[in-house]
Coordinates of C-alpha atoms and ligand atoms in Angstrom, one line a residue:
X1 CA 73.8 29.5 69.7
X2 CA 75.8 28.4 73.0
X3 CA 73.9 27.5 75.9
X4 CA 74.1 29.8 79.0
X5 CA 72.9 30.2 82.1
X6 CA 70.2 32.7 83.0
X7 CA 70.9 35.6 84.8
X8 CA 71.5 36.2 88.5
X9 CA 68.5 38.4 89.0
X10 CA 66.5 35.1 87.7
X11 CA 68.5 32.7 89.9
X12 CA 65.8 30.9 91.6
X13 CA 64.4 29.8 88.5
X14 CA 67.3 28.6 87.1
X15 CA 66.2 24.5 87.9
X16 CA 63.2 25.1 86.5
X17 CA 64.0 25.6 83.1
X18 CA 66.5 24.3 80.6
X19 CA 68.1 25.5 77.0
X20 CA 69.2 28.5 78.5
X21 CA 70.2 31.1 75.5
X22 CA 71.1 34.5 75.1
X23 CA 69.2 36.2 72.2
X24 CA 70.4 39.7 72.6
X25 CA 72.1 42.0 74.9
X26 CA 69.3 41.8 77.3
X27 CA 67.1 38.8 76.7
X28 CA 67.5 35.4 77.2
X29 CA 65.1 32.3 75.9
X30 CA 64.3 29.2 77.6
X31 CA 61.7 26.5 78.3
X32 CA 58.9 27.7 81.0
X33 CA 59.0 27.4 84.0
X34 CA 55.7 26.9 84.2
X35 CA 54.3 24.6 81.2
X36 CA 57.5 23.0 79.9
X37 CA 59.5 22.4 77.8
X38 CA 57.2 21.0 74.6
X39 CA 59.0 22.4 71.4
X40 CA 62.2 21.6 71.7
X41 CA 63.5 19.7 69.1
X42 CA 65.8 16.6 70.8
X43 CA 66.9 15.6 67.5
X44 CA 68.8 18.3 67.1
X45 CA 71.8 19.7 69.8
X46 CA 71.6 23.4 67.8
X47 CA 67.7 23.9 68.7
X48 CA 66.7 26.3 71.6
X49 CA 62.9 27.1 72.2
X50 CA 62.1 30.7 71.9
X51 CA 59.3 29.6 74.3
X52 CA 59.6 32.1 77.7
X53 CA 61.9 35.5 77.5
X54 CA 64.0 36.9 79.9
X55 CA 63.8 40.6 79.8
X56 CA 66.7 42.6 81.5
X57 CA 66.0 45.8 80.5
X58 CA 63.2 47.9 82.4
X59 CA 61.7 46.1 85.3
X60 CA 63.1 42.1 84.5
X61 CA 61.0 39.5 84.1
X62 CA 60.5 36.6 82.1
X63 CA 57.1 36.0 79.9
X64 CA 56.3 32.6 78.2
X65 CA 54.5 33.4 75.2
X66 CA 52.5 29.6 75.3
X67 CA 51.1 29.7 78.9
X68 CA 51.2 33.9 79.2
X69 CA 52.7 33.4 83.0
X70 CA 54.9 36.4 83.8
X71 CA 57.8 35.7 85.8
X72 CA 59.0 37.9 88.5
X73 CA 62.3 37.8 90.2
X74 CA 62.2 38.3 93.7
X75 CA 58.4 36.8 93.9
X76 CA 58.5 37.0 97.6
X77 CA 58.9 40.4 97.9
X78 CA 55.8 41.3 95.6
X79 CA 58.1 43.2 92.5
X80 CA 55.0 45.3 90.9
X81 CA 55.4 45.9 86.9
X82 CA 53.3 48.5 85.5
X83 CA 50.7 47.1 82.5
X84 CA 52.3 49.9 80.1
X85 CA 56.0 48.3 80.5
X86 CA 54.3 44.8 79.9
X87 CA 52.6 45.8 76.6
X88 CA 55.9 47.9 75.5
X89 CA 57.7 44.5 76.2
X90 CA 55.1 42.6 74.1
X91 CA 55.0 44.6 71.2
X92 CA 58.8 44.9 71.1
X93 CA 58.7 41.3 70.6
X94 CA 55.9 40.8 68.5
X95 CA 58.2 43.3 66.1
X96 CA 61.3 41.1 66.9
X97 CA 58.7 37.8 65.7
X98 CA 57.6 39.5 62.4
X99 CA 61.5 40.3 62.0
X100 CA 62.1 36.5 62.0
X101 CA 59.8 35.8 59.5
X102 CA 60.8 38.1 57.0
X103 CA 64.2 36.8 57.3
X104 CA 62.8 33.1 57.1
X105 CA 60.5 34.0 54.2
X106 CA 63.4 35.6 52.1
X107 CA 65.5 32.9 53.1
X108 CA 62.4 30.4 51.8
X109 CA 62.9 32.5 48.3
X110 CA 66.5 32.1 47.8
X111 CA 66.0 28.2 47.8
X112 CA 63.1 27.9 46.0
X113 CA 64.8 30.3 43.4
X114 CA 68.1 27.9 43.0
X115 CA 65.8 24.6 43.6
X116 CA 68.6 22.8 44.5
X117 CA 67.3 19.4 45.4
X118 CA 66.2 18.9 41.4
X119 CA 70.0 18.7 40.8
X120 CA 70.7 16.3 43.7
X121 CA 68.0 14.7 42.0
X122 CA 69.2 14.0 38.7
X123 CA 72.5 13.5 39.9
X124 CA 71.6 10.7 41.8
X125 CA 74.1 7.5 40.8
X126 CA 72.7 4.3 40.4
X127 CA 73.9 3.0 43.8
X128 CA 72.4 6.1 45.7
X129 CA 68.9 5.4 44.4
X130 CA 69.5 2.0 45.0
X131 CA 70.0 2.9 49.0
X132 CA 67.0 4.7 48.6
X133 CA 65.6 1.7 47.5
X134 CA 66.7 -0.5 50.2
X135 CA 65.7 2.0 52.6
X136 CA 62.0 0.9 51.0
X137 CA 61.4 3.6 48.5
X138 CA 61.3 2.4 45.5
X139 CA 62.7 4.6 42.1
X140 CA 59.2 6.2 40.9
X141 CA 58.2 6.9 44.5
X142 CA 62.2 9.0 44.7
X143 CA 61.0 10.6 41.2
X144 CA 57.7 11.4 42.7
X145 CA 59.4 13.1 45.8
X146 CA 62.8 14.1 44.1
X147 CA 64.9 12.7 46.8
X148 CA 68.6 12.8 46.4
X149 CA 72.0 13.2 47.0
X150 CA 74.4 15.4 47.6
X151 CA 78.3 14.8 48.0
X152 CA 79.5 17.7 50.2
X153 CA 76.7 19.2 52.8
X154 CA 78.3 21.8 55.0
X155 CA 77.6 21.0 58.9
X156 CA 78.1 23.2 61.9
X157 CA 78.8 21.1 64.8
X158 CA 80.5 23.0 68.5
X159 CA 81.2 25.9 66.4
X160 CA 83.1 23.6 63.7
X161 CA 82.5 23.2 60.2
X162 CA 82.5 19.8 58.1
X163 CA 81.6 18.7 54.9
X164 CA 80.1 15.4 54.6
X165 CA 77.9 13.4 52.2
X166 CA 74.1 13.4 52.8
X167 CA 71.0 12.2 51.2
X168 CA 68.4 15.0 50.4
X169 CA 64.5 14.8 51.1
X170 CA 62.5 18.1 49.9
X171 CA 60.2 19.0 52.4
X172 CA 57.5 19.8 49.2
X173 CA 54.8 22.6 49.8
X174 CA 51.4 21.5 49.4
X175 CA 50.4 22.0 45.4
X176 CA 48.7 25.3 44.4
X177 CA 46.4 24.7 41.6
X178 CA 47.3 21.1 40.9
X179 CA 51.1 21.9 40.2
X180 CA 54.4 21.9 42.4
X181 CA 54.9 24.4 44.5
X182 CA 58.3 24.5 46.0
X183 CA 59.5 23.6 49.3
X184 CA 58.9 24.2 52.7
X185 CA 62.8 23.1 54.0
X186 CA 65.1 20.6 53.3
X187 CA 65.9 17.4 55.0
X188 CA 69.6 15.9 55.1
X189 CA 70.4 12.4 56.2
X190 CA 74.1 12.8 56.8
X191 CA 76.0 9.9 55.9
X192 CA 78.9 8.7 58.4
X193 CA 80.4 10.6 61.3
X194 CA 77.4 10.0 63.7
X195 CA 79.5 12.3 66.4
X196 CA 78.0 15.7 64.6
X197 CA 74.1 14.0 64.6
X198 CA 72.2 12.1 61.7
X199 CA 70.1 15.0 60.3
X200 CA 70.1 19.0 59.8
X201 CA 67.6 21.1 58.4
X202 CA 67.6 23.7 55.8
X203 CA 69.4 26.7 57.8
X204 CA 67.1 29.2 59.1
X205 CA 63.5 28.0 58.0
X206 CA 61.0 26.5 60.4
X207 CA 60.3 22.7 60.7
X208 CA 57.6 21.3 59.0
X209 CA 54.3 19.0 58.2
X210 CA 56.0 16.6 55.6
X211 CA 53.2 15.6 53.3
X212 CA 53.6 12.4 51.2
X213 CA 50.4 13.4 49.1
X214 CA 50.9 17.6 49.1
X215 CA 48.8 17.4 45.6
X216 CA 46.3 16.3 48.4
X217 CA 44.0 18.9 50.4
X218 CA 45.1 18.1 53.7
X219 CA 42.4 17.7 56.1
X220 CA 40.3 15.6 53.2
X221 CA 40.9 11.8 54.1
X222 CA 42.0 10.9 57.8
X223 CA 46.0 10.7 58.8
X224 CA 48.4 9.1 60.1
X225 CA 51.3 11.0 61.3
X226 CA 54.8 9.5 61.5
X227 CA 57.9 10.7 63.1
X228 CA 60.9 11.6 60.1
X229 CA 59.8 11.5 56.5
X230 CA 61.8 8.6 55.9
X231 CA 58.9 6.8 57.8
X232 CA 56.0 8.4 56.1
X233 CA 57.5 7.9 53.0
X234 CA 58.5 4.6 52.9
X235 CA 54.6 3.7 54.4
X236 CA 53.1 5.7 51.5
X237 CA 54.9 3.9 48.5
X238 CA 54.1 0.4 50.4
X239 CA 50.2 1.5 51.1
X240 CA 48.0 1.1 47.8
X241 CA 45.1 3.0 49.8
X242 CA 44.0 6.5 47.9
X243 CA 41.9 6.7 51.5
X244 CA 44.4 7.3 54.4
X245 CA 46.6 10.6 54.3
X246 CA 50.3 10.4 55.4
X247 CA 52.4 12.9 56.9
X248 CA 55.2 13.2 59.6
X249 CA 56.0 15.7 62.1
X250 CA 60.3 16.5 62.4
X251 CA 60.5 14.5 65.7
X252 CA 58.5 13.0 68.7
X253 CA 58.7 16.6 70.5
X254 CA 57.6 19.1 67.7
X255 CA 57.1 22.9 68.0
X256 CA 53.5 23.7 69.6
X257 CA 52.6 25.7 66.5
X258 CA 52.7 22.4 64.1
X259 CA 50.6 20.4 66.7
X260 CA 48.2 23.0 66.5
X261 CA 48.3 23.4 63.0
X262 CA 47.4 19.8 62.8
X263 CA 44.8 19.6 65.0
X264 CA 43.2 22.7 62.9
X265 CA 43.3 20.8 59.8
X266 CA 43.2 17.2 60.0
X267 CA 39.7 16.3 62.4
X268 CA 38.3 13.3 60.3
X269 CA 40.3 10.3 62.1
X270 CA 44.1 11.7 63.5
X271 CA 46.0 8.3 63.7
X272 CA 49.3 9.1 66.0
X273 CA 52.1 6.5 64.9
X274 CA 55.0 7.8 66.7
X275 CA 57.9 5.4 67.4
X276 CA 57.8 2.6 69.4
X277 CA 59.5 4.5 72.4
X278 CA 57.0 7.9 72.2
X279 CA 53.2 6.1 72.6
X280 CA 53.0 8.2 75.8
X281 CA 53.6 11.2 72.9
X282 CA 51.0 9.3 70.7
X283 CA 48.3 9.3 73.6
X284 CA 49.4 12.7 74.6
X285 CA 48.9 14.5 71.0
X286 CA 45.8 12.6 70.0
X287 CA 44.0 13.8 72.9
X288 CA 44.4 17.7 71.4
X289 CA 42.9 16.3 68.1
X290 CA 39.4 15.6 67.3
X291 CA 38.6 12.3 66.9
X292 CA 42.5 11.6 67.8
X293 CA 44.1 7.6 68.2
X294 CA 47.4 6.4 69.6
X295 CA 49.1 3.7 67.4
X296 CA 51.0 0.8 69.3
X297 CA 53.5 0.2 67.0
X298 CA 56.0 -2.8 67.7
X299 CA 58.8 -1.4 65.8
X300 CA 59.4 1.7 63.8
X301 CA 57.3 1.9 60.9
X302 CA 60.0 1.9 58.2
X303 CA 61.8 -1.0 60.3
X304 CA 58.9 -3.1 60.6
X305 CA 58.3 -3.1 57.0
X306 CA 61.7 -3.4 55.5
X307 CA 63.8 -5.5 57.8
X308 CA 60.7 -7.2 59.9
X309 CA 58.2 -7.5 56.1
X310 CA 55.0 -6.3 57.7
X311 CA 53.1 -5.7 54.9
X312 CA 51.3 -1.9 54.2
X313 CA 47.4 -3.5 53.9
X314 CA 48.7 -4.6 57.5
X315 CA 50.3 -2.3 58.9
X316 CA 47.2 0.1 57.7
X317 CA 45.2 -2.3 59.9
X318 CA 47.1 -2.1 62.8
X319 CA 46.7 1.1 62.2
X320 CA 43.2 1.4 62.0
X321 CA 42.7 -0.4 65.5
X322 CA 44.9 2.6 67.2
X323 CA 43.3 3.1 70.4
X324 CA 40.2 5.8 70.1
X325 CA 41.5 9.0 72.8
X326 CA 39.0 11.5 72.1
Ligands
ZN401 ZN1 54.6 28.5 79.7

């Protein structure tokens, strides 16, 4: 997707949203206007919130699907839309929604039919576990979680292609009757070129919870929720404590939907350990949780334990001491 511009009809809203894209012939998705811009991913150039539409078609307005505020070109003027032509607009997206997530279910199918990650598993050479290792995850913990490697991993960039190396993390579902169950997505820590980004998703599946324990119940023990696997990984092989869940969101701006799922789940202790830079995140998505905290942390989590040698009893500590917000 290419970033536009929204259409003259919607001009003067056009400073008060951002990631701009055309979805079909007559709709365009954005942030809101109205409550934001929560959802989109930073992390990653390619990803446009599908958070407020832009209908063109019929009487135009724009409809963010979060906060329910309708936007009207034209405001001053008083442009009346019928309540029939809002509900045909509705369901036509709702059916454009359940579209989507066929598509990303039979995508989900194909992967977990060719499992590729168990190859980039077993293939892995001694020197890629060992910078899985020095990364602070040590060989059974990589077993445990099947990371890997894999030598060519195709990358759009600006509409180019390129084929780099990448180390692979299998976003695991959560076990179904005490055995693996697949994956959720894919995680791919590109190696070199920094110019194209660090990480990519599997194509066309959502973003997930990455659970470190998924032969846990989630929602059982309290969490604490990291940004990037990589973090809550290498925290769970350092922690010997069977008490405290770990799981990480895909970055410090996640999709509404997972912040909700969490806060649905997890309501015995929610422990927000976001990067040093994103406490104001911390504070921000604790207060939606029951019994929610907001970890200080002095450096990232991984960083602090592998290059700074905090150990995990302490870090769990500091942990513990995160400062109570609901
Ligand atoms: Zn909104």
């Amino acid at each position: 997707m290419r970033e536009s511009t929204l259409p003259p009809i919607f001009g003067e809203y056009k400073n008060q949203v951002k990631f701009v894209v055309q979805r079909t012939n007559d709709e365009y998705s954005s942030t809101c206007p109205s409550c934001g811009d929560m959802g989109h991913n930073w992390d990653n150039s390619r990803d446009f919130p599908d958070r407020c539409r832009w209908f063109l078609k019929g009487n135009p307005c724009g409809w963010c699907r979060i906060c329910n505020n309708l936007f009207w070109p034209g405001k001053v003027e008083g442009t009346k839309i019928s309540k029939s032509q809002i509900q045909e607009w509705r369901i036509e997206l709702e059916r454009k929604q359940e579209q989507a997530i066929q598509k990303s279910l039979n995508s989900l199918k194909i992967l977990n039919d060719q499992h590729p990650w168990v190859l980039w598993h077993q293939q892995m050479t001694v020197e890629q576990a060992t910078y899985w290792s020095e990364e602070g995850i040590p060989r059974d913990w990589q077993n445990y979680w099947l990371l890997g490697y894999l030598a060519e991993k195709m990358v759009m960039y600006n509409g180019q292609s390129y084929r780099v190396p990448a180390y692979t993390i299998p976003n695991q579902a959560l076990y179904s009757k005490g055995h693996r169950n697949g994956v959720l997505n894919i995680h791919y820590r590109l190696v070199g070129d920094v110019d194209i980004g660090r990480y990519r998703y599997e194509k066309g599946l959502r973003q997930n919870i990455f659970y470190t324990r998924p032969d846990w119940s989630p929602g059982e023990r309290p969490v604490a929720i990291f940004e990037g696997a990589k973090k809550a990984m290498v925290v769970r092989a350092r922690t010997n404590n069977d008490k405290l869940d770990i799981i990480s969101i895909p970055s410090k701006t996640p999709p509404a939907s997972l912040l909700e799922e969490i806060s649905e789940t997890y309501r015995h202790g929610v422990y927000w350990c976001l990067d040093p830079d994103a406490y104001d995140n911390s504070r921000e998505f604790a207060s939606k949780c029951e019994h929610g905290r907001a970890v200080r942390l002095l450096y990232k989590a991984d960083d602090w334990i592998v290059k700074h040698g905090i150990t995990g009893g302490q870090l769990v500590n500091i942990i513990k001491k995160g400062e109570l917000i609901t």
